Short mmCIF file of C-alpha atoms in Angstrom, two decimals:
data_model
loop_
_atom_site.label_atom_id
_atom_site.label_comp_id
_atom_site.label_asym_id
_atom_site.label_seq_id
_atom_site.Cartn_x
_atom_site.Cartn_y
_atom_site.Cartn_z
CA UNK A 5 9.35 8.53 -12.10
CA UNK A 6 8.07 11.55 -10.21
CA UNK A 7 6.09 9.54 -7.68
CA UNK A 8 9.33 7.99 -6.48
CA UNK A 9 10.59 11.41 -5.43
CA UNK A 10 7.50 12.08 -3.34
CA UNK A 11 7.12 8.79 -1.54
CA UNK A 12 9.19 5.63 -1.56
CA UNK A 13 8.15 2.55 0.39
CA UNK A 14 11.01 0.11 0.67
CA UNK A 15 10.43 -3.10 2.55
CA UNK A 16 13.18 -5.67 3.01
CA UNK A 17 13.08 -9.13 4.50
CA UNK A 18 13.38 -9.01 8.27
CA UNK A 19 15.37 -11.43 10.41
CA UNK A 20 13.61 -13.96 12.59
CA UNK A 21 10.98 -12.37 14.81
CA UNK A 22 11.23 -12.42 18.56
CA UNK A 23 9.52 -15.46 19.96
CA UNK A 24 6.69 -14.23 22.18
CA UNK A 25 5.09 -11.22 20.54
CA UNK A 26 6.36 -11.84 17.01
CA UNK A 27 8.01 -8.41 16.97
CA UNK A 28 11.78 -7.89 16.53
CA UNK A 29 13.81 -5.73 18.85
CA UNK A 30 14.43 -2.18 17.69
CA UNK A 31 17.56 -1.58 15.63
CA UNK A 32 20.24 0.84 16.85
CA UNK A 33 22.40 3.41 15.05
CA UNK A 34 26.17 3.12 14.64
CA UNK A 35 27.23 6.78 14.41
CA UNK A 36 30.89 5.83 13.90
CA UNK A 37 29.97 4.31 10.54
CA UNK A 38 27.27 6.80 9.55
CA UNK A 39 27.62 10.17 7.83
CA UNK A 40 26.08 12.88 5.72
CA UNK A 41 28.36 13.80 2.82
CA UNK A 42 28.16 16.44 0.10
CA UNK A 43 29.47 16.15 -3.44
CA UNK A 44 31.67 18.80 -5.04
CA UNK A 45 33.01 22.09 -3.73
CA UNK A 46 30.96 24.49 -1.64
CA UNK A 47 30.08 27.39 -3.96
CA UNK A 48 27.22 28.73 -1.87
CA UNK A 49 24.56 26.66 -3.62
CA UNK A 50 22.87 23.39 -2.59
CA UNK A 51 25.03 20.39 -3.45
CA UNK A 52 24.14 16.71 -3.97
CA UNK A 53 23.87 15.01 -0.59
CA UNK A 54 24.17 11.40 0.49
CA UNK A 55 22.90 10.17 3.85
CA UNK A 56 24.58 6.98 5.05
CA UNK A 57 23.04 5.46 8.16
CA UNK A 58 24.48 2.24 9.55
CA UNK A 59 22.03 0.30 11.75
CA UNK A 60 22.27 -2.95 13.67
CA UNK A 61 19.87 -4.86 11.40
CA UNK A 62 17.76 -4.26 8.28
CA UNK A 63 14.42 -2.52 8.89
CA UNK A 64 11.56 -1.43 6.62
CA UNK A 65 11.53 2.29 5.88
CA UNK A 66 9.82 4.90 3.72
CA UNK A 67 11.04 8.23 2.38
CA UNK A 68 9.23 11.41 1.34
CA UNK A 69 9.64 15.19 1.21
CA UNK A 70 7.75 18.06 2.82
CA UNK A 71 7.92 21.80 2.19
CA UNK A 72 7.86 24.89 4.37
CA UNK A 73 10.82 24.52 4.91
CA UNK A 74 12.08 21.78 2.57
CA UNK A 75 12.56 18.59 4.57
CA UNK A 76 13.45 14.97 4.01
CA UNK A 77 11.42 12.61 6.22
CA UNK A 78 12.44 8.97 6.74
CA UNK A 79 10.15 6.72 8.79
CA UNK A 80 11.70 3.48 10.10
CA UNK A 81 10.09 0.44 11.62
CA UNK A 82 11.84 0.74 13.94
CA UNK A 83 15.15 2.25 15.22
CA UNK A 84 15.94 3.09 18.82
CA UNK A 85 17.45 6.56 18.47
CA UNK A 86 17.50 7.22 22.23
CA UNK A 87 21.23 6.64 22.63
CA UNK A 88 22.28 8.61 19.55
CA UNK A 89 22.68 12.38 19.26
CA UNK A 90 21.59 13.61 15.82
CA UNK A 91 23.97 16.57 16.09
CA UNK A 92 26.87 14.09 16.43
CA UNK A 93 26.30 12.66 12.94
CA UNK A 94 29.41 13.40 10.83
CA UNK A 95 28.45 16.00 8.22
CA UNK A 96 25.58 17.40 10.29
CA UNK A 97 26.85 20.95 9.57
CA UNK A 98 25.93 20.55 5.88
CA UNK A 99 22.21 21.05 6.60
CA UNK A 100 20.16 23.56 8.62
CA UNK A 101 18.75 21.01 11.08
CA UNK A 102 18.53 17.28 11.85
CA UNK A 103 16.43 15.47 14.43
CA UNK A 104 15.33 11.91 15.07
CA UNK A 105 13.48 9.88 17.65
CA UNK A 106 10.40 7.79 18.33
CA UNK A 107 7.30 8.65 16.32
CA UNK A 108 4.63 6.20 17.50
CA UNK A 109 4.74 2.61 18.85
CA UNK A 110 6.71 0.55 16.37
CA UNK A 111 7.89 3.54 14.31
CA UNK A 112 10.80 5.98 14.45
CA UNK A 113 11.39 9.10 12.38
CA UNK A 114 14.30 11.10 10.99
CA UNK A 115 13.64 14.65 9.77
CA UNK A 116 16.39 16.45 7.86
CA UNK A 117 15.88 20.10 6.99
CA UNK A 118 17.36 20.78 3.57
CA UNK A 119 19.14 23.86 2.15
CA UNK A 120 16.69 23.93 -0.75
CA UNK A 121 14.43 21.74 -2.89
CA UNK A 122 15.80 18.25 -3.57
CA UNK A 123 14.77 15.01 -5.26
CA UNK A 124 15.51 11.44 -4.22
CA UNK A 125 17.80 9.85 -6.80
CA UNK A 126 18.70 6.62 -5.04
CA UNK A 127 17.55 4.65 -1.99
CA UNK A 128 19.12 1.36 -0.95
CA UNK A 129 19.61 -0.85 2.09
CA UNK A 130 22.60 -3.17 1.87
CA UNK A 131 24.79 -5.19 4.27
CA UNK A 132 27.19 -2.87 6.11
CA UNK A 133 30.92 -3.58 6.32
CA UNK A 134 30.78 -3.05 10.08
CA UNK A 135 27.85 -5.47 10.37
CA UNK A 136 24.14 -4.81 10.28
CA UNK A 137 22.72 -2.79 7.42
CA UNK A 138 23.58 0.43 5.58
CA UNK A 139 20.72 2.71 4.52
CA UNK A 140 21.94 4.98 1.75
CA UNK A 141 19.88 7.88 0.36
CA UNK A 142 21.15 10.05 -2.50
CA UNK A 143 19.56 13.53 -2.86
CA UNK A 144 20.10 15.94 -5.77
CA UNK A 145 19.15 19.64 -5.86
CA UNK A 146 16.24 20.48 -8.19
CA UNK A 147 14.33 23.53 -9.31
CA UNK A 148 11.35 24.51 -7.12
CA UNK A 149 8.94 23.37 -9.86
CA UNK A 150 10.47 19.88 -9.69
CA UNK A 151 10.29 19.58 -5.90
CA UNK A 152 7.70 16.86 -5.30
CA UNK A 153 6.34 16.60 -1.77
CA UNK A 154 3.84 14.38 -0.06
CA UNK A 155 1.39 17.28 0.03
CA UNK A 156 -0.40 18.20 3.23
CA UNK A 157 2.43 18.37 5.80
CA UNK A 158 0.18 17.91 8.84
CA UNK A 159 -1.41 14.77 7.39
CA UNK A 160 1.98 13.38 6.41
CA UNK A 161 3.61 13.98 9.78
CA UNK A 162 0.65 12.34 11.53
CA UNK A 163 0.96 9.39 9.13
CA UNK A 164 -2.33 9.99 7.32
CA UNK A 165 -2.93 9.77 3.57
CA UNK A 166 -3.04 12.79 1.33
CA UNK A 167 -6.60 14.10 1.04
CA UNK A 168 -8.06 12.66 -2.14
CA UNK A 169 -9.28 15.02 -4.81
CA UNK A 170 -13.05 15.01 -4.86
CA UNK A 171 -14.26 13.08 -7.87
CA UNK A 172 -16.05 15.12 -10.52
CA UNK A 173 -18.97 12.67 -10.56
CA UNK A 174 -21.44 11.90 -7.78
CA UNK A 175 -21.46 8.50 -6.05
CA UNK A 176 -23.13 5.93 -8.29
CA UNK A 177 -25.34 4.38 -5.60
CA UNK A 178 -28.22 6.66 -6.49
CA UNK A 179 -27.93 5.89 -10.21
CA UNK A 180 -27.40 8.30 -13.08
CA UNK A 181 -24.20 6.85 -14.56
CA UNK A 182 -22.58 3.46 -15.17
CA UNK A 183 -21.11 1.70 -12.16
CA UNK A 184 -17.40 2.45 -11.84
CA UNK A 185 -15.17 -0.42 -10.70
CA UNK A 186 -11.69 0.16 -9.28
CA UNK A 187 -9.41 -2.78 -10.15
CA UNK A 188 -6.16 -3.20 -8.26
CA UNK A 189 -3.68 -5.72 -9.71
CA UNK A 190 -1.56 -6.54 -6.64
CA UNK A 191 2.16 -5.75 -6.30
CA UNK A 192 4.30 -4.51 -9.23
CA UNK A 193 7.65 -2.86 -9.90
CA UNK A 194 10.28 -3.77 -7.33
CA UNK A 195 7.61 -5.80 -5.48
CA UNK A 196 6.85 -8.86 -7.68
CA UNK A 197 4.64 -10.46 -5.03
CA UNK A 198 4.61 -14.22 -4.73
CA UNK A 199 6.99 -16.07 -7.02
CA UNK A 200 7.26 -19.71 -7.97
CA UNK A 201 10.13 -20.21 -10.38
CA UNK A 202 9.75 -17.66 -13.15
CA UNK A 203 6.09 -17.03 -12.28
CA UNK A 204 5.37 -13.61 -10.78
CA UNK A 205 2.13 -12.74 -8.99
CA UNK A 206 2.42 -9.13 -10.14
CA UNK A 207 2.53 -10.08 -13.84
CA UNK A 208 -0.27 -12.65 -13.50
CA UNK A 209 -2.60 -10.20 -11.80
CA UNK A 210 -1.89 -7.46 -14.33
CA UNK A 211 -2.83 -9.84 -17.12
CA UNK A 212 -6.01 -10.98 -15.39
CA UNK A 213 -6.99 -7.37 -14.63
CA UNK A 214 -6.75 -6.54 -18.34
CA UNK A 215 -8.96 -9.51 -19.24
CA UNK A 216 -11.49 -8.61 -16.55
CA UNK A 217 -11.48 -4.98 -17.67
CA UNK A 218 -12.39 -5.96 -21.21
CA UNK A 219 -15.33 -8.07 -20.00
CA UNK A 220 -16.55 -5.35 -17.62
CA UNK A 221 -16.42 -2.66 -20.29
CA UNK A 222 -18.35 -4.89 -22.69
CA UNK A 223 -20.95 -5.35 -19.94
CA UNK A 224 -21.40 -1.57 -19.68
CA UNK A 225 -19.29 -0.82 -16.59
CA UNK A 226 -16.58 1.80 -16.27
CA UNK A 227 -13.18 0.61 -15.01
CA UNK A 228 -10.32 2.46 -13.36
CA UNK A 229 -7.09 0.59 -12.63
CA UNK A 230 -4.48 1.37 -9.99
CA UNK A 231 -1.74 0.31 -12.39
CA UNK A 232 -1.61 -0.55 -16.08
CA UNK A 233 1.99 -1.67 -16.27
CA UNK A 234 4.73 -3.13 -14.10
CA UNK A 235 5.17 -0.33 -11.59
CA UNK A 236 5.09 -0.14 -7.80
CA UNK A 237 2.12 1.68 -6.26
CA UNK A 238 2.18 2.21 -2.47
CA UNK A 239 -0.75 0.58 -0.70
CA UNK A 240 -2.40 3.74 0.56
CA UNK A 241 -1.98 5.31 -2.89
CA UNK A 242 -4.06 2.51 -4.46
CA UNK A 243 -7.15 3.48 -2.49
CA UNK A 244 -6.50 7.18 -3.12
CA UNK A 245 -6.41 6.58 -6.88
CA UNK A 246 -9.70 4.68 -6.76
CA UNK A 247 -11.35 7.37 -4.63
CA UNK A 248 -10.13 10.24 -6.80
CA UNK A 249 -11.59 8.47 -9.85
CA UNK A 250 -14.97 8.07 -8.14
CA UNK A 251 -14.89 4.27 -7.91
CA UNK A 252 -18.08 2.67 -6.54
CA UNK A 253 -16.50 -0.71 -5.83
CA UNK A 254 -12.86 -1.63 -5.24
CA UNK A 255 -11.49 -5.08 -6.11
CA UNK A 256 -7.88 -5.98 -5.33
CA UNK A 257 -6.52 -9.00 -7.22
CA UNK A 258 -3.94 -11.42 -5.81
CA UNK A 259 -2.56 -14.93 -6.21
CA UNK A 260 -0.31 -15.55 -3.24
CA UNK A 261 1.96 -18.29 -2.00
CA UNK A 262 1.67 -20.20 1.26
CA UNK A 263 3.38 -23.39 2.47
CA UNK A 264 2.14 -26.40 0.51
CA UNK A 265 -1.16 -27.74 1.75
CA UNK A 266 -2.12 -24.63 3.74
CA UNK A 267 -4.38 -23.03 1.15
CA UNK A 268 -5.94 -23.71 -2.22
CA UNK A 269 -8.88 -22.35 -4.15
CA UNK A 270 -10.31 -18.90 -4.74
CA UNK A 271 -11.11 -16.77 -1.67
CA UNK A 272 -12.71 -13.37 -1.18
CA UNK A 273 -11.61 -11.19 1.73
CA UNK A 274 -13.41 -8.33 3.43
CA UNK A 275 -12.13 -6.02 6.16
CA UNK A 276 -11.80 -7.63 9.59
CA UNK A 277 -9.02 -6.42 11.92
CA UNK A 278 -9.76 -9.29 14.34
CA UNK A 279 -9.05 -12.07 11.83
CA UNK A 280 -6.49 -14.34 13.46
CA UNK A 281 -6.23 -17.67 11.65
CA UNK A 282 -2.69 -18.62 10.68
CA UNK A 283 -3.05 -18.41 6.91
CA UNK A 284 -4.72 -15.01 7.12
CA UNK A 285 -1.95 -13.67 9.36
CA UNK A 286 0.68 -14.88 6.91
CA UNK A 287 -1.14 -13.28 4.00
CA UNK A 288 -1.49 -10.01 5.90
CA UNK A 289 2.27 -9.95 6.42
CA UNK A 290 2.79 -10.57 2.70
CA UNK A 291 0.27 -7.98 1.52
CA UNK A 292 0.77 -5.17 3.98
CA UNK A 293 4.16 -3.73 3.31
CA UNK A 294 2.81 -0.61 4.99
CA UNK A 295 0.06 -0.34 7.57
CA UNK A 296 -1.18 3.18 6.86
CA UNK A 297 -4.63 4.66 7.23
CA UNK A 298 -6.42 4.99 3.92
CA UNK A 299 -9.70 6.78 3.60
CA UNK A 300 -11.02 9.96 5.13
CA UNK A 301 -9.05 13.18 5.22
CA UNK A 302 -8.40 13.25 8.95
CA UNK A 303 -6.03 16.21 9.06
CA UNK A 304 -5.90 17.73 12.50
CA UNK A 305 -7.63 14.87 14.30
CA UNK A 306 -6.06 12.66 16.93
CA UNK A 307 -5.86 8.88 16.62
CA UNK A 308 -8.93 8.16 18.75
CA UNK A 309 -11.13 10.56 16.79
CA UNK A 310 -9.80 9.18 13.51
CA UNK A 311 -10.60 5.62 14.55
CA UNK A 312 -14.14 6.58 15.60
CA UNK A 313 -14.83 8.46 12.34
CA UNK A 314 -13.58 5.59 10.22
CA UNK A 315 -15.54 3.00 12.20
CA UNK A 316 -18.71 5.06 11.78
CA UNK A 317 -18.17 5.30 8.04
CA UNK A 318 -17.61 1.54 7.80
CA UNK A 319 -20.98 0.80 9.41
CA UNK A 320 -22.44 1.49 5.97
CA UNK A 321 -19.71 0.33 3.61
CA UNK A 322 -18.75 -2.91 5.38
CA UNK A 323 -22.17 -4.61 4.90
CA UNK A 324 -22.03 -3.55 1.26
CA UNK A 325 -18.61 -5.18 0.88
CA UNK A 326 -19.94 -8.37 2.47
CA UNK A 327 -22.97 -8.29 0.17
CA UNK A 328 -20.76 -8.14 -2.91
CA UNK A 329 -18.66 -11.03 -1.61
CA UNK A 330 -21.80 -13.16 -1.30
CA UNK A 331 -22.96 -12.32 -4.83
CA UNK A 332 -19.48 -13.18 -6.11
CA UNK A 333 -19.43 -16.55 -4.35
CA UNK A 334 -22.85 -17.38 -5.76
CA UNK A 335 -21.87 -16.58 -9.34
CA UNK A 336 -18.50 -18.32 -9.06
CA UNK A 337 -20.25 -21.41 -7.75
CA UNK A 338 -22.66 -21.32 -10.68
CA UNK A 339 -19.65 -21.11 -13.03
CA UNK A 340 -18.07 -24.16 -11.40
CA UNK A 341 -15.04 -22.27 -10.08
CA UNK A 342 -13.37 -24.19 -7.24
CA UNK A 343 -13.12 -22.09 -4.09
CA UNK A 344 -11.60 -22.36 -0.64
CA UNK A 345 -13.69 -24.30 1.89
CA UNK A 346 -14.41 -20.90 3.50
CA UNK A 347 -14.76 -18.71 0.41
CA UNK A 348 -15.57 -15.44 2.23
CA UNK A 349 -13.07 -14.52 4.91
CA UNK A 350 -11.95 -11.51 6.93
CA UNK A 351 -8.50 -9.98 7.02
CA UNK A 352 -6.77 -6.76 8.04
CA UNK A 353 -5.34 -5.98 4.60
CA UNK A 354 -4.50 -2.31 4.09
CA UNK A 355 -6.25 -2.17 0.71
CA UNK A 356 -9.52 -3.07 2.46
CA UNK A 357 -9.35 -0.22 4.98
CA UNK A 358 -11.26 2.39 3.01
CA UNK A 359 -14.28 3.53 5.02
CA UNK A 360 -16.12 5.01 2.04
CA UNK A 361 -15.78 2.51 -0.83
CA UNK A 362 -17.04 -1.09 -0.61
CA UNK A 363 -13.86 -3.12 -1.00
CA UNK A 364 -12.89 -6.76 -1.41
CA UNK A 365 -9.67 -8.62 -2.08
CA UNK A 366 -10.01 -11.58 -4.45
CA UNK A 367 -7.37 -14.24 -3.90
CA UNK A 368 -7.69 -16.01 -7.25
CA UNK A 369 -5.61 -18.93 -6.07
CA UNK A 370 -2.24 -19.84 -4.62
CA UNK A 371 0.87 -20.24 -6.73
CA UNK A 372 2.08 -22.90 -4.31
CA UNK A 373 -0.86 -25.16 -5.21
CA UNK A 374 -0.44 -27.09 -8.51
CA UNK A 375 -4.17 -27.01 -9.28
CA UNK A 376 -4.41 -23.27 -8.68
CA UNK A 377 -1.32 -22.68 -10.81
CA UNK A 378 -2.84 -24.62 -13.67
CA UNK A 379 -6.07 -22.60 -13.38
CA UNK A 380 -4.26 -19.27 -13.39
CA UNK A 381 -2.59 -20.17 -16.68
CA UNK A 382 -5.76 -21.61 -18.24
CA UNK A 383 -7.42 -19.02 -20.55
CA UNK A 384 -10.81 -20.73 -20.21
CA UNK A 385 -10.65 -20.69 -16.38
CA UNK A 386 -9.66 -17.04 -16.35
CA UNK A 387 -12.46 -16.12 -18.76
CA UNK A 388 -15.08 -18.04 -16.74
CA UNK A 389 -13.87 -16.40 -13.52
CA UNK A 390 -13.92 -12.92 -15.05
CA UNK A 391 -17.42 -13.40 -16.45
CA UNK A 392 -18.68 -14.68 -13.09
CA UNK A 393 -17.22 -11.63 -11.33
CA UNK A 394 -18.82 -9.35 -13.93
CA UNK A 395 -22.23 -10.95 -13.36
CA UNK A 396 -21.76 -10.60 -9.59
CA UNK A 397 -20.95 -6.91 -9.98
CA UNK A 398 -24.11 -6.36 -12.00
CA UNK A 399 -26.34 -8.19 -9.53
CA UNK A 400 -24.73 -6.44 -6.57
CA UNK A 401 -25.17 -3.03 -8.22
CA UNK A 402 -28.89 -3.65 -8.72
CA UNK A 403 -29.34 -4.86 -5.15
CA UNK A 404 -27.24 -2.00 -3.74
CA UNK A 405 -29.24 0.63 -5.65
CA UNK A 406 -32.51 -0.90 -4.44
CA UNK A 407 -31.32 -0.80 -0.83
CA UNK A 408 -30.21 2.81 -1.24
CA UNK A 409 -33.65 3.74 -2.59
CA UNK A 410 -35.30 2.19 0.47
CA UNK A 411 -33.04 4.19 2.77
CA UNK A 412 -34.04 7.44 1.04
CA UNK A 413 -37.74 6.84 1.65
#
């Protein structure tokens, strides 16, 4: 899969968090048990490379390539590189340059200049024989046409998303074409989401998204989906796909798991970075395997300017997201769908960050609740829920267009 070569997000379970701030101490590098090795004899051409980095504990990391010159970039959350000299890594002489260090609070970065274009063939984090964890990355030389990078180098190095291609259709709010709904079945691929026995959240949401798509298309809407099979899509990529397709509304679908008794019933979430109730915090940790900006192309801007621009854009889209959530609650109530005691809630989920597309996350239920589990496997319940959401989308679209017309006067 070509996308894997460009960007891999690999998140592993972390050990117990430090008590006060909930943040673990930074990992450290064991250079004595780390190395860069090359396969085969040196014949003057790029050879397969394998980076082996032994660290004191497992950490989440992501891998991608940049060009000009060809580079491998690995972002860790987080490693304290301050006591380790990159030039002392065994095998350092195999590549033109290697550097590592702090990138931003909570993140560290390794940049390895490559002798030519490469592709990522394997990425793994396993227990190390010397203790801690071993991060192993296998790179194979490829032809220039097969060298897949993350795109805009400046945006990537400043941890911003690739600029989205401008959709070929104008925004729907003014009318002129059917409303286009972006559906995002949560998780997928190596990230199955919540699991109870053999039940996988990723598979359940993919099935529900297909059923909802059929109902929406019959109702005259257009639908774009972030995934149509069991594959992993990075969080920031989900919003980029919806934006590039010209989506007018983004709906992410989930069915999570929380300790028994903590949550039951359908909930709808909108963006709120200040949300701090316990269940919401736990869900944010489950959903947000990466906390990356998604939205405007902010290449060349600093963090403060980026934050201001995105906040300004949300002054329009956030009320529209809240309006859809209210229409959805109303129609779900009319359909007799049991919901959480607070059906509309705020959360800092990455898939809700887009400043330019009204976005909601629908938590259809919780796999840890027997009643919710039964609903999720009940064809009649799923059909009623999908039809209620379709009606809500239609009512919201009419209301949203009317409000837009008033603003133009």
